GROMACS .gro file of C-alpha atoms in nm:
model
  411
    1PRO     CA    1  -9.884  11.125  -0.648
    2MET     CA    2 -10.184  11.025  -0.437
    3ASN     CA    3 -10.378  11.284  -0.232
    4TYR     CA    4 -10.435  11.210   0.138
    5VAL     CA    5 -10.795  11.224   0.264
    6SER     CA    6 -10.846  11.246   0.640
    7PRO     CA    7 -11.116  11.040   0.822
    8ARG     CA    8 -11.296  11.362   0.922
    9GLU     CA    9 -11.348  11.445   0.554
   10VAL     CA   10 -11.478  11.096   0.476
   11LEU     CA   11 -11.739  11.090   0.760
   12PRO     CA   12 -11.971  11.360   0.616
   13PHE     CA   13 -11.957  11.188   0.277
   14PHE     CA   14 -12.068  10.856   0.426
   15SER     CA   15 -12.340  11.030   0.632
   16ARG     CA   16 -12.496  11.193   0.326
   17SER     CA   17 -12.460  10.894   0.095
   18PHE     CA   18 -12.547  10.616   0.338
   19PRO     CA   19 -12.768  10.747   0.621
   20GLY     CA   20 -12.807  10.397   0.768
   21LEU     CA   21 -12.433  10.361   0.812
   22ARG     CA   22 -12.386  10.680   1.018
   23GLY     CA   23 -12.312  10.485   1.337
   24LEU     CA   24 -12.079  10.244   1.161
   25ALA     CA   25 -11.883  10.532   1.011
   26SER     CA   26 -11.844  10.691   1.352
   27VAL     CA   27 -11.713  10.368   1.496
   28ALA     CA   28 -11.466  10.331   1.206
   29LEU     CA   29 -11.345  10.686   1.250
   30GLY     CA   30 -11.293  10.637   1.621
   31GLY     CA   31 -11.101  10.313   1.563
   32SER     CA   32 -10.873  10.473   1.305
   33LEU     CA   33 -10.797  10.762   1.537
   34LEU     CA   34 -10.718  10.520   1.822
   35PHE     CA   35 -10.492  10.314   1.591
   36ALA     CA   36 -10.306  10.624   1.476
   37ALA     CA   37 -10.262  10.736   1.832
   38GLY     CA   38 -10.131  10.395   1.929
   39CYS     CA   39  -9.881  10.398   1.644
   40SER     CA   40  -9.766  10.743   1.742
   41GLU     CA   41  -9.719  10.637   2.102
   42GLU     CA   42  -9.531  10.324   1.998
   43GLY     CA   43  -9.302  10.520   1.767
   44ALA     CA   44  -9.241  10.776   2.037
   45ALA     CA   45  -9.151  10.500   2.280
   46GLN     CA   46  -8.901  10.351   2.034
   47LEU     CA   47  -8.705  10.670   1.970
   48PRO     CA   48  -8.512  10.667   2.297
   49VAL     CA   49  -8.419  10.301   2.236
   50ALA     CA   50  -8.269  10.381   1.892
   51GLU     CA   51  -8.078  10.673   2.032
   52GLU     CA   52  -7.946  10.452   2.311
   53GLU     CA   53  -7.826  10.194   2.056
   54ARG     CA   54  -7.647  10.461   1.857
   55ALA     CA   55  -7.485  10.596   2.169
   56ALA     CA   56  -7.369  10.254   2.299
   57PRO     CA   57  -6.987  10.236   2.289
   58VAL     CA   58  -6.809   9.962   2.092
   59ASP     CA   59  -6.589   9.724   2.287
   60VAL     CA   60  -6.235   9.717   2.145
   61GLN     CA   61  -5.899   9.562   2.223
   62VAL     CA   62  -5.588   9.772   2.165
   63VAL     CA   63  -5.211   9.743   2.173
   64THR     CA   64  -4.971  10.022   2.259
   65VAL     CA   65  -4.706  10.041   1.988
   66THR     CA   66  -4.352  10.065   2.126
   67ARG     CA   67  -4.011  10.092   1.962
   68GLY     CA   68  -3.756   9.822   2.026
   69PRO     CA   69  -3.512   9.575   1.867
   70ILE     CA   70  -3.662   9.340   1.612
   71ALA     CA   71  -3.486   9.048   1.450
   72TYR     CA   72  -3.649   8.949   1.124
   73VAL     CA   73  -3.551   8.831   0.779
   74PRO     CA   74  -3.727   9.035   0.511
   75GLU     CA   75  -3.822   8.861   0.187
   76ILE     CA   76  -3.776   9.046  -0.141
   77GLY     CA   77  -3.937   8.913  -0.457
   78ALA     CA   78  -3.727   8.887  -0.774
   79HIS     CA   79  -3.715   8.697  -1.102
   80LEU     CA   80  -3.423   8.463  -1.166
   81LEU     CA   81  -3.193   8.563  -1.451
   82PRO     CA   82  -2.951   8.344  -1.650
   83LEU     CA   83  -2.582   8.384  -1.578
   84ARG     CA   84  -2.534   8.478  -1.945
   85ALA     CA   85  -2.776   8.523  -2.232
   86VAL     CA   86  -2.704   8.618  -2.591
   87ASP     CA   87  -2.901   8.656  -2.912
   88LEU     CA   88  -2.662   8.541  -3.184
   89GLY     CA   89  -2.688   8.708  -3.525
   90ALA     CA   90  -2.517   8.700  -3.862
   91ASP     CA   91  -2.207   8.904  -3.944
   92VAL     CA   92  -2.271   8.876  -4.318
   93THR     CA   93  -2.569   8.869  -4.549
   94ALA     CA   94  -2.628   8.513  -4.663
   95ARG     CA   95  -2.882   8.234  -4.681
   96VAL     CA   96  -2.917   7.980  -4.398
   97ASP     CA   97  -2.763   7.662  -4.535
   98ARG     CA   98  -2.784   7.430  -4.233
   99ILE     CA   99  -2.903   7.430  -3.869
  100PHE     CA  100  -2.700   7.187  -3.656
  101VAL     CA  101  -2.895   7.208  -3.326
  102GLU     CA  102  -3.251   7.211  -3.196
  103GLU     CA  103  -3.428   7.420  -2.935
  104GLY     CA  104  -3.361   7.293  -2.582
  105GLU     CA  105  -3.036   7.122  -2.677
  106GLN     CA  106  -2.731   7.154  -2.455
  107VAL     CA  107  -2.424   7.272  -2.648
  108ARG     CA  108  -2.057   7.309  -2.563
  109ARG     CA  109  -1.838   7.612  -2.617
  110ASN     CA  110  -1.733   7.675  -2.982
  111GLN     CA  111  -1.976   7.412  -3.111
  112PRO     CA  112  -2.117   7.489  -3.463
  113LEU     CA  113  -2.479   7.598  -3.443
  114ILE     CA  114  -2.578   7.737  -3.783
  115ARG     CA  115  -2.398   7.743  -4.119
  116LEU     CA  116  -2.466   8.003  -4.387
  117ASP     CA  117  -2.423   7.957  -4.761
  118ALA     CA  118  -2.056   8.049  -4.817
  119ARG     CA  119  -2.000   7.945  -5.181
  120TYR     CA  120  -1.945   8.300  -5.304
  121ALA     CA  121  -1.731   8.383  -5.004
  122ARG     CA  122  -1.513   8.078  -5.063
  123ALA     CA  123  -1.463   8.177  -5.427
  124MET     CA  124  -1.363   8.529  -5.327
  125ALA     CA  125  -1.126   8.393  -5.064
  126ALA     CA  126  -0.960   8.166  -5.320
  127GLN     CA  127  -0.922   8.454  -5.564
  128THR     CA  128  -0.771   8.678  -5.298
  129GLU     CA  129  -0.529   8.405  -5.195
  130ALA     CA  130  -0.417   8.361  -5.559
  131MET     CA  131  -0.359   8.734  -5.595
  132ALA     CA  132  -0.158   8.738  -5.277
  133SER     CA  133   0.060   8.452  -5.402
  134SER     CA  134   0.114   8.628  -5.737
  135ALA     CA  135   0.214   8.951  -5.567
  136GLN     CA  136   0.454   8.762  -5.344
  137VAL     CA  137   0.623   8.601  -5.644
  138GLN     CA  138   0.654   8.935  -5.821
  139ALA     CA  139   0.804   9.096  -5.515
  140ALA     CA  140   1.058   8.812  -5.492
  141GLN     CA  141   1.157   8.862  -5.858
  142TYR     CA  142   1.220   9.236  -5.809
  143ALA     CA  143   1.425   9.164  -5.503
  144SER     CA  144   1.635   8.904  -5.687
  145GLU     CA  145   1.695   9.138  -5.980
  146PHE     CA  146   1.805   9.418  -5.748
  147GLU     CA  147   2.052   9.189  -5.572
  148ARG     CA  148   2.200   9.094  -5.911
  149ILE     CA  149   2.261   9.445  -6.045
  150HIS     CA  150   2.357   9.615  -5.720
  151PRO     CA  151   2.728   9.502  -5.741
  152LEU     CA  152   2.743   9.625  -6.103
  153THR     CA  153   2.628   9.965  -5.987
  154GLU     CA  154   2.917   9.987  -5.739
  155ARG     CA  155   3.167   9.913  -6.019
  156GLY     CA  156   3.003  10.171  -6.248
  157ALA     CA  157   2.882   9.915  -6.503
  158ILE     CA  158   2.517  10.018  -6.454
  159ALA     CA  159   2.381  10.363  -6.388
  160VAL     CA  160   2.278  10.440  -6.035
  161SER     CA  161   1.938  10.568  -6.154
  162GLN     CA  162   1.860  10.230  -6.303
  163ALA     CA  163   1.941  10.058  -5.973
  164ASP     CA  164   1.725  10.308  -5.785
  165GLN     CA  165   1.433  10.246  -6.017
  166LEU     CA  166   1.469   9.871  -5.965
  167ALA     CA  167   1.477   9.919  -5.587
  168ALA     CA  168   1.157  10.124  -5.601
  169SER     CA  169   0.986   9.851  -5.805
  170ARG     CA  170   1.103   9.595  -5.551
  171ASP     CA  171   0.956   9.793  -5.261
  172ALA     CA  172   0.626   9.846  -5.444
  173ALA     CA  173   0.600   9.474  -5.517
  174ARG     CA  174   0.663   9.395  -5.152
  175ALA     CA  175   0.388   9.637  -5.042
  176SER     CA  176   0.146   9.493  -5.294
  177ALA     CA  177   0.225   9.143  -5.175
  178GLU     CA  178   0.166   9.248  -4.815
  179ALA     CA  179  -0.169   9.406  -4.906
  180SER     CA  180  -0.272   9.096  -5.097
  181ARG     CA  181  -0.176   8.880  -4.802
  182SER     CA  182  -0.388   9.097  -4.569
  183ALA     CA  183  -0.683   9.075  -4.807
  184ALA     CA  184  -0.648   8.697  -4.814
  185GLY     CA  185  -0.647   8.689  -4.434
  186ALA     CA  186  -0.960   8.905  -4.418
  187ALA     CA  187  -1.130   8.676  -4.668
  188ALA     CA  188  -1.043   8.376  -4.451
  189VAL     CA  189  -1.187   8.547  -4.142
  190SER     CA  190  -1.502   8.639  -4.331
  191LEU     CA  191  -1.533   8.281  -4.446
  192ARG     CA  192  -1.522   8.161  -4.085
  193SER     CA  193  -1.807   8.397  -3.996
  194TYR     CA  194  -2.039   8.194  -4.218
  195THR     CA  195  -2.041   7.930  -3.943
  196ILE     CA  196  -2.205   8.056  -3.624
  197ARG     CA  197  -2.060   7.891  -3.312
  198ALA     CA  198  -2.154   7.890  -2.943
  199PRO     CA  199  -1.955   8.156  -2.750
  200PHE     CA  200  -2.011   7.961  -2.426
  201ALA     CA  201  -2.162   7.633  -2.309
  202GLY     CA  202  -2.534   7.655  -2.253
  203VAL     CA  203  -2.878   7.561  -2.375
  204VAL     CA  204  -3.041   7.668  -2.701
  205GLU     CA  205  -3.356   7.856  -2.602
  206THR     CA  206  -3.502   7.960  -2.941
  207ILE     CA  207  -3.409   7.948  -3.310
  208PRO     CA  208  -3.626   8.217  -3.475
  209THR     CA  209  -3.507   8.140  -3.827
  210GLU     CA  210  -3.571   7.878  -4.093
  211LEU     CA  211  -3.359   7.683  -4.338
  212GLY     CA  212  -3.314   7.885  -4.658
  213GLU     CA  213  -3.396   8.220  -4.496
  214VAL     CA  214  -3.172   8.515  -4.584
  215VAL     CA  215  -3.019   8.677  -4.275
  216SER     CA  216  -2.809   8.991  -4.240
  217PRO     CA  217  -2.626   9.194  -3.974
  218GLN     CA  218  -2.916   9.443  -3.971
  219GLY     CA  219  -3.168   9.172  -3.889
  220SER     CA  220  -3.274   9.033  -3.551
  221GLY     CA  221  -3.105   8.746  -3.372
  222ILE     CA  222  -3.124   8.402  -3.529
  223LEU     CA  223  -3.049   8.194  -3.215
  224ARG     CA  224  -3.083   8.262  -2.840
  225LEU     CA  225  -2.836   8.088  -2.609
  226LEU     CA  226  -2.860   8.078  -2.227
  227ASP     CA  227  -2.602   7.986  -1.966
  228LEU     CA  228  -2.796   7.838  -1.673
  229SER     CA  229  -2.504   7.682  -1.491
  230GLU     CA  230  -2.585   7.951  -1.233
  231VAL     CA  231  -2.877   8.191  -1.201
  232GLU     CA  232  -2.887   8.542  -1.061
  233ALA     CA  233  -3.140   8.755  -0.874
  234ARG     CA  234  -3.121   9.134  -0.864
  235VAL     CA  235  -3.312   9.282  -0.571
  236ARG     CA  236  -3.357   9.628  -0.420
  237VAL     CA  237  -3.257   9.632  -0.053
  238ALA     CA  238  -3.358   9.903   0.194
  239GLU     CA  239  -3.089  10.135   0.325
  240SER     CA  240  -3.146  10.019   0.683
  241GLN     CA  241  -3.058   9.661   0.587
  242LEU     CA  242  -2.743   9.733   0.386
  243PRO     CA  243  -2.498   9.730   0.683
  244GLY     CA  244  -2.565   9.359   0.732
  245ILE     CA  245  -2.512   9.271   0.364
  246GLN     CA  246  -2.160   9.219   0.233
  247GLU     CA  247  -2.015   9.079  -0.089
  248GLY     CA  248  -1.935   8.712  -0.041
  249GLY     CA  249  -2.209   8.676   0.218
  250VAL     CA  250  -2.488   8.421   0.217
  251ALA     CA  251  -2.844   8.473   0.096
  252THR     CA  252  -3.133   8.231   0.065
  253ALA     CA  253  -3.427   8.215  -0.172
  254GLU     CA  254  -3.760   8.036  -0.154
  255LEU     CA  255  -3.905   7.904  -0.479
  256ARG     CA  256  -4.265   7.832  -0.398
  257SER     CA  257  -4.333   7.688  -0.742
  258LEU     CA  258  -4.079   7.413  -0.665
  259GLY     CA  259  -4.146   7.400  -0.292
  260THR     CA  260  -3.779   7.438  -0.206
  261HIS     CA  261  -3.520   7.674  -0.057
  262ILE     CA  262  -3.181   7.740  -0.216
  263GLU     CA  263  -2.870   7.910  -0.086
  264GLY     CA  264  -2.653   8.149  -0.283
  265ARG     CA  265  -2.378   8.404  -0.242
  266ILE     CA  266  -2.385   8.781  -0.267
  267VAL     CA  267  -2.166   8.884  -0.561
  268ARG     CA  268  -2.234   9.258  -0.576
  269VAL     CA  269  -2.375   9.534  -0.356
  270GLY     CA  270  -2.455   9.858  -0.536
  271TYR     CA  271  -2.277  10.179  -0.437
  272GLU     CA  272  -2.559  10.414  -0.542
  273LEU     CA  273  -2.896  10.434  -0.367
  274ASP     CA  274  -3.219  10.541  -0.529
  275PRO     CA  275  -3.301  10.882  -0.374
  276LEU     CA  276  -3.676  10.812  -0.391
  277THR     CA  277  -3.692  10.460  -0.245
  278HIS     CA  278  -3.365  10.462  -0.046
  279THR     CA  279  -3.276  10.119  -0.182
  280ALA     CA  280  -2.964   9.976  -0.346
  281SER     CA  281  -2.922   9.700  -0.601
  282VAL     CA  282  -2.788   9.370  -0.468
  283MET     CA  283  -2.700   9.075  -0.692
  284VAL     CA  284  -2.718   8.720  -0.560
  285ARG     CA  285  -2.595   8.417  -0.755
  286PHE     CA  286  -2.734   8.065  -0.701
  287PRO     CA  287  -2.581   7.736  -0.828
  288ASN     CA  288  -2.789   7.533  -1.073
  289ALA     CA  289  -2.595   7.214  -1.135
  290ASP     CA  290  -2.909   7.000  -1.168
  291GLY     CA  291  -3.076   7.246  -1.407
  292ARG     CA  292  -3.398   7.274  -1.202
  293LEU     CA  293  -3.384   7.653  -1.191
  294ARG     CA  294  -3.509   7.829  -1.502
  295ALA     CA  295  -3.479   8.185  -1.615
  296GLY     CA  296  -3.782   8.391  -1.515
  297MET     CA  297  -3.881   8.187  -1.210
  298PHE     CA  298  -4.000   8.399  -0.917
  299ALA     CA  299  -3.805   8.372  -0.593
  300TYR     CA  300  -3.834   8.528  -0.249
  301VAL     CA  301  -3.481   8.633  -0.155
  302SER     CA  302  -3.386   8.695   0.207
  303PHE     CA  303  -3.071   8.817   0.378
  304PRO     CA  304  -3.016   8.697   0.736
  305GLN     CA  305  -2.940   8.996   0.957
  306SER     CA  306  -2.630   8.978   1.172
  307ALA     CA  307  -2.787   9.203   1.437
  308PRO     CA  308  -3.142   9.311   1.520
  309VAL     CA  309  -3.266   9.649   1.401
  310GLU     CA  310  -3.491   9.904   1.569
  311GLY     CA  311  -3.854   9.937   1.467
  312LEU     CA  312  -4.220   9.964   1.564
  313VAL     CA  313  -4.391   9.626   1.585
  314MET     CA  314  -4.762   9.551   1.609
  315PRO     CA  315  -4.995   9.254   1.544
  316ALA     CA  316  -5.098   9.207   1.182
  317THR     CA  317  -5.463   9.184   1.292
  318GLY     CA  318  -5.466   9.558   1.352
  319VAL     CA  319  -5.392   9.643   0.988
  320ARG     CA  320  -5.683   9.686   0.749
  321ASN     CA  321  -5.646   9.719   0.372
  322THR     CA  322  -5.822   9.871   0.076
  323ALA     CA  323  -5.729   9.841  -0.289
  324THR     CA  324  -5.490  10.136  -0.260
  325GLU     CA  325  -5.373  10.169   0.100
  326ALA     CA  326  -5.331  10.014   0.444
  327TYR     CA  327  -5.470  10.179   0.755
  328VAL     CA  328  -5.533  10.128   1.126
  329TYR     CA  329  -5.775  10.269   1.384
  330THR     CA  330  -5.620  10.435   1.688
  331VAL     CA  331  -5.794  10.523   2.013
  332GLU     CA  332  -5.793  10.890   2.109
  333GLY     CA  333  -5.989  10.957   2.426
  334ASN     CA  334  -6.318  10.773   2.382
  335GLY     CA  335  -6.313  10.804   2.004
  336VAL     CA  336  -6.120  10.651   1.714
  337ARG     CA  337  -5.917  10.793   1.428
  338ARG     CA  338  -5.837  10.630   1.094
  339VAL     CA  339  -5.461  10.648   1.016
  340VAL     CA  340  -5.299  10.548   0.686
  341VAL     CA  341  -4.980  10.347   0.745
  342GLN     CA  342  -4.704  10.164   0.562
  343VAL     CA  343  -4.610   9.826   0.705
  344ARG     CA  344  -4.388   9.532   0.618
  345PRO     CA  345  -4.464   9.174   0.731
  346ILE     CA  346  -4.222   9.017   0.977
  347ASN     CA  347  -4.399   8.683   1.003
  348ALA     CA  348  -4.753   8.549   0.987
  349ARG     CA  349  -4.855   8.738   1.307
  350GLU     CA  350  -4.657   9.062   1.317
  351VAL     CA  351  -4.569   9.359   1.101
  352VAL     CA  352  -4.315   9.639   1.137
  353VAL     CA  353  -4.454   9.991   1.094
  354LEU     CA  354  -4.258  10.196   0.841
  355SER     CA  355  -4.464  10.517   0.853
  356GLY     CA  356  -4.788  10.663   0.987
  357LEU     CA  357  -4.752  10.580   1.358
  358GLU     CA  358  -4.534  10.689   1.644
  359ALA     CA  359  -4.436  10.504   1.958
  360GLY     CA  360  -4.714  10.516   2.214
  361ALA     CA  361  -5.003  10.499   1.967
  362ARG     CA  362  -5.290  10.277   2.080
  363VAL     CA  363  -5.400  10.065   1.784
  364ILE     CA  364  -5.726   9.871   1.777
  365VAL     CA  365  -5.668   9.503   1.701
  366HIS     CA  366  -6.024   9.379   1.757
  367SER     CA  367  -6.368   9.537   1.780
  368SER     CA  368  -6.716   9.407   1.858
  369ALA     CA  369  -6.873   9.615   1.579
  370PRO     CA  370  -6.761   9.796   1.261
  371LEU     CA  371  -6.559  10.111   1.328
  372ARG     CA  372  -6.579  10.462   1.188
  373ASP     CA  373  -6.439  10.799   1.286
  374ASP     CA  374  -6.745  10.913   1.486
  375VAL     CA  375  -6.794  10.595   1.693
  376GLN     CA  376  -6.739  10.586   2.070
  377VAL     CA  377  -6.534  10.297   2.206
  378ARG     CA  378  -6.467  10.124   2.536
  379VAL     CA  379  -6.126   9.957   2.581
  380SER     CA  380  -6.179   9.611   2.723
  381ALA     CA  381  -5.824   9.476   2.694
  382ALA     CA  382  -5.481   9.618   2.626
  383PRO     CA  383  -5.218   9.350   2.547
  384SER     CA  384  -4.865   9.469   2.481
  385ALA     CA  385  -4.737   9.530   2.126
  386GLY     CA  386  -4.643   9.215   1.942
  387GLN     CA  387  -4.862   8.999   2.170
  388ALA     CA  388  -5.178   8.837   2.044
  389PRO     CA  389  -5.502   8.941   2.215
  390SER     CA  390  -5.580   8.721   2.515
  391ALA     CA  391  -5.946   8.670   2.425
  392ALA     CA  392  -6.176   8.806   2.160
  393PRO     CA  393  -6.469   9.011   2.290
  394SER     CA  394  -6.821   8.893   2.230
  395ALA     CA  395  -6.993   8.970   1.905
  396GLN     CA  396  -7.239   9.205   2.080
  397PRO     CA  397  -7.149   9.500   2.305
  398THR     CA  398  -7.128   9.406   2.672
  399ALA     CA  399  -7.447   9.501   2.853
  400ALA     CA  400  -7.414   9.771   3.115
  401PRO     CA  401  -7.466   9.650   3.477
  402ALA     CA  402  -7.823   9.679   3.609
  403PRO     CA  403  -7.877   9.989   3.825
  404THR     CA  404  -7.921   9.938   4.200
  405PRO     CA  405  -8.294   9.959   4.301
  406THR     CA  406  -8.393  10.273   4.484
  407PRO     CA  407  -8.694  10.327   4.715
  408GLU     CA  408  -8.865  10.512   4.431
  409ASP     CA  409  -8.827  10.205   4.208
  410GLY     CA  410  -9.006   9.985   4.465
  411GLU     CA  411  -9.307  10.208   4.489
   0.00000   0.00000   0.00000
């Protein structure tokens, strides 16, 4: 740090070192003192001006928030879902023998999609069928033999025990034949499972498998099928809006990516509300005959209200936002207060206040300078809630009127 040396300490040094410059040093000292005095006087004159600027009130325009009926159509964002979607897998462990379709292809119901290698299964099915036929023949032979000897038993020509033994053999052969027939049927069903078919008409989205790959029931899906004949949107609707929403009613959606509006029907209104958000699930279904709508598209769903609802409305210009919250400035006396609020847009100009404000609050919608909690304000206009300000105040605070001259001022 540098040490400060006053002019009075420098003057003796110059006088001793440079006797011929004694007068010049005195003049320099006097000038520096006069300059310092001038600076001090100028700074002292500026202090009241700075204080006056800090004390000058900020011109603001306010609205008085009132409660009343509002008719608006809220928009709720949601992703479109397919009417049906399924990831088809294999019921047996086998190698992929043939893939009949490609990704993006439209398929009909029950159309073959993928065939697995069924050579071993066909051999087992043939063997089971042969065993069933053999058991059936054997059961028929026992039955025929019993019918032949049964009359002899009644006449006493053959012992009853022998007839009973033959009847038991006949019944066992019949049971074996029935079991073999069931096994043959199961083999036929298993053989059909080697061909994977479409459970409904739709479009093949993905085929995450390759020809020759071994698949099993424990593996992941080998083909994803979507039904996009209609699409659905599941949205959470506020409790206050539920009375105007009924199953079978009409809902609309805006798809901004396509630049279009679509109309659908309400197919389900949930019976259980979330206790934290006070919302219920509502499902809306939209037709998609032309196939323009795709799963995952984002839509803004709205439900026309049959009757207006009560709420607090104010201009959107009064709401300020940070990264985490929305807030407004309210006028209290000659000062302002920062209030955190929750709002929902009604249209491009107005919002409805959900929390943070009460009816009668005076909200600042325009100011001539930045606001903070300790600033003093002067209300220059007060349009009603929901009405745009009549005119914006000037960028600088309005100058106070000049005081009337007094006799002292003229002297």
